[in-house]
PDB file of C-alpha atoms in Angstrom:
ATOM      1  CA  MET A   1      98.560 104.232 113.729  1.00 94.00           C
ATOM      2  CA  LYS A   2      98.678 107.997 113.392  1.00 96.00           C
ATOM      3  CA  ILE A   3      96.807 109.833 110.693  1.00 97.00           C
ATOM      4  CA  THR A   4      96.236 113.471 109.900  1.00 96.00           C
ATOM      5  CA  ILE A   5      92.682 114.580 109.226  1.00 97.00           C
ATOM      6  CA  LYS A   6      92.171 117.934 107.557  1.00 97.00           C
ATOM      7  CA  VAL A   7      89.029 119.810 106.581  1.00 97.00           C
ATOM      8  CA  ASP A   8      89.511 122.511 103.946  1.00 97.00           C
ATOM      9  CA  PRO A   9      87.173 125.269 105.209  1.00 96.00           C
ATOM     10  CA  ASP A  10      87.126 126.879 101.755  1.00 97.00           C
ATOM     11  CA  LEU A  11      85.680 123.686 100.250  1.00 98.00           C
ATOM     12  CA  CYS A  12      83.351 122.759 103.138  1.00 98.00           C
ATOM     13  CA  ILE A  13      79.722 123.651 102.392  1.00 98.00           C
ATOM     14  CA  GLY A  14      78.297 122.440 105.697  1.00 97.00           C
ATOM     15  CA  ALA A  15      76.628 119.290 104.386  1.00 98.00           C
ATOM     16  CA  ALA A  16      77.575 117.596 107.701  1.00 98.00           C
ATOM     17  CA  SER A  17      77.701 114.124 106.163  1.00 98.00           C
ATOM     18  CA  CYS A  18      81.082 113.590 107.835  1.00 98.00           C
ATOM     19  CA  VAL A  19      79.514 114.367 111.227  1.00 97.00           C
ATOM     20  CA  ALA A  20      76.614 112.005 110.544  1.00 98.00           C
ATOM     21  CA  ILE A  21      79.036 109.152 109.810  1.00 98.00           C
ATOM     22  CA  ASP A  22      81.754 109.882 112.395  1.00 97.00           C
ATOM     23  CA  ASP A  23      80.775 112.273 115.168  1.00 95.00           C
ATOM     24  CA  SER A  24      83.827 111.272 117.196  1.00 94.00           C
ATOM     25  CA  SER A  25      86.071 112.838 114.527  1.00 95.00           C
ATOM     26  CA  PHE A  26      83.980 115.703 113.138  1.00 95.00           C
ATOM     27  CA  GLU A  27      81.742 118.464 114.459  1.00 93.00           C
ATOM     28  CA  MET A  28      80.248 121.623 112.976  1.00 94.00           C
ATOM     29  CA  ASN A  29      81.319 125.083 114.149  1.00 92.00           C
ATOM     30  CA  ASP A  30      79.425 128.384 114.322  1.00 91.00           C
ATOM     31  CA  GLU A  31      80.283 129.081 110.678  1.00 93.00           C
ATOM     32  CA  ASN A  32      78.633 125.766 109.682  1.00 95.00           C
ATOM     33  CA  LYS A  33      82.015 124.311 108.713  1.00 95.00           C
ATOM     34  CA  ALA A  34      83.199 120.885 109.808  1.00 95.00           C
ATOM     35  CA  TYR A  35      86.225 120.717 112.056  1.00 93.00           C
ATOM     36  CA  VAL A  36      88.292 117.839 113.373  1.00 94.00           C
ATOM     37  CA  LEU A  37      87.962 116.308 116.837  1.00 92.00           C
ATOM     38  CA  ASP A  38      90.336 113.967 118.619  1.00 84.00           C
ATOM     39  CA  HIS A  39      88.079 111.044 119.583  1.00 81.00           C
ATOM     40  CA  GLY A  40      85.205 113.356 120.504  1.00 74.00           C
ATOM     41  CA  LYS A  41      87.392 115.985 122.192  1.00 73.00           C
ATOM     42  CA  ALA A  42      87.836 119.366 120.564  1.00 63.00           C
ATOM     43  CA  ALA A  43      90.429 120.511 123.126  1.00 61.00           C
ATOM     44  CA  ASP A  44      90.369 124.282 123.611  1.00 59.00           C
ATOM     45  CA  GLU A  45      89.581 125.247 120.063  1.00 65.00           C
ATOM     46  CA  SER A  46      88.125 123.951 116.856  1.00 75.00           C
ATOM     47  CA  LYS A  47      90.841 122.886 114.443  1.00 90.00           C
ATOM     48  CA  TYR A  48      90.593 122.191 110.758  1.00 95.00           C
ATOM     49  CA  GLU A  49      93.589 119.858 110.952  1.00 94.00           C
ATOM     50  CA  ARG A  50      94.573 117.381 113.641  1.00 94.00           C
ATOM     51  CA  GLU A  51      96.901 114.407 113.999  1.00 94.00           C
ATOM     52  CA  VAL A  52      95.183 111.527 115.788  1.00 94.00           C
ATOM     53  CA  GLU A  53      96.000 107.985 116.841  1.00 95.00           C
ATOM     54  CA  VAL A  54      93.415 105.562 115.417  1.00 96.00           C
ATOM     55  CA  THR A  55      92.622 101.874 115.250  1.00 96.00           C
ATOM     56  CA  GLN A  56      91.858 100.243 111.894  1.00 97.00           C
ATOM     57  CA  GLU A  57      88.131 100.466 112.686  1.00 97.00           C
ATOM     58  CA  GLU A  58      88.421 104.184 113.449  1.00 97.00           C
ATOM     59  CA  LEU A  59      90.426 104.745 110.257  1.00 97.00           C
ATOM     60  CA  ASP A  60      87.737 102.968 108.232  1.00 98.00           C
ATOM     61  CA  ARG A  61      85.081 105.249 109.757  1.00 98.00           C
ATOM     62  CA  VAL A  62      87.150 108.398 109.074  1.00 98.00           C
ATOM     63  CA  LEU A  63      87.631 107.315 105.458  1.00 98.00           C
ATOM     64  CA  MET A  64      83.889 106.641 105.037  1.00 98.00           C
ATOM     65  CA  ALA A  65      83.170 110.092 106.461  1.00 98.00           C
ATOM     66  CA  ALA A  66      85.689 111.682 104.078  1.00 98.00           C
ATOM     67  CA  GLN A  67      84.188 109.819 101.119  1.00 98.00           C
ATOM     68  CA  SER A  68      80.732 111.121 102.042  1.00 98.00           C
ATOM     69  CA  CYS A  69      81.806 114.760 101.594  1.00 98.00           C
ATOM     70  CA  PRO A  70      80.252 116.117  98.385  1.00 98.00           C
ATOM     71  CA  THR A  71      83.069 118.660  97.874  1.00 98.00           C
ATOM     72  CA  LEU A  72      86.088 116.490  98.842  1.00 98.00           C
ATOM     73  CA  ALA A  73      86.832 118.910 101.692  1.00 98.00           C
ATOM     74  CA  VAL A  74      88.099 116.138 104.010  1.00 98.00           C
ATOM     75  CA  ILE A  75      91.687 115.036 103.433  1.00 98.00           C
ATOM     76  CA  VAL A  76      93.174 112.039 105.254  1.00 98.00           C
ATOM     77  CA  THR A  77      96.929 111.426 105.308  1.00 98.00           C
ATOM     78  CA  GLY A  78      98.748 108.395 106.707  1.00 97.00           C
ATOM     79  CA  GLU A  79     101.681 108.595 109.084  1.00 95.00           C
ATOM     80  CA  ASP A  80     104.012 107.980 106.131  1.00 96.00           C
ATOM     81  CA  GLY A  81     102.778 111.212 104.512  1.00 95.00           C
ATOM     82  CA  LYS A  82     100.823 109.384 101.810  1.00 97.00           C
ATOM     83  CA  GLN A  83      97.412 110.871 101.145  1.00 97.00           C
ATOM     84  CA  LEU A  84      94.810 108.161 101.784  1.00 98.00           C
ATOM     85  CA  TYR A  85      91.800 110.208 100.644  1.00 98.00           C
ATOM     86  CA  PRO A  86      91.126 111.658  98.236  1.00 97.00           C
ATOM     87  CA  GLU A  87      93.544 109.489  96.344  1.00 88.00           C
ATOM     88  CA  VAL A  88      96.088 111.394  94.305  1.00 81.00           C
TER      89      VAL A  88
END
């Protein structure tokens, strides 16, 4: 399944809890903001939003990482456009 993972850099305070839980989806940049990886690959640049293909296990890990963010800076959207986290 495809999901979109987004980190709002204005909300991110650099707690790095998302990285601690899922370092294949998140990494910290030079500004101490989390950005989104594609299964451990950042490509040519750090991106705050990325569409990735995930298994159910990978989705569960991404959601746990998003839930660990103290400022709700990580937003996960399903391929149907429905926001999975934070729930709206």
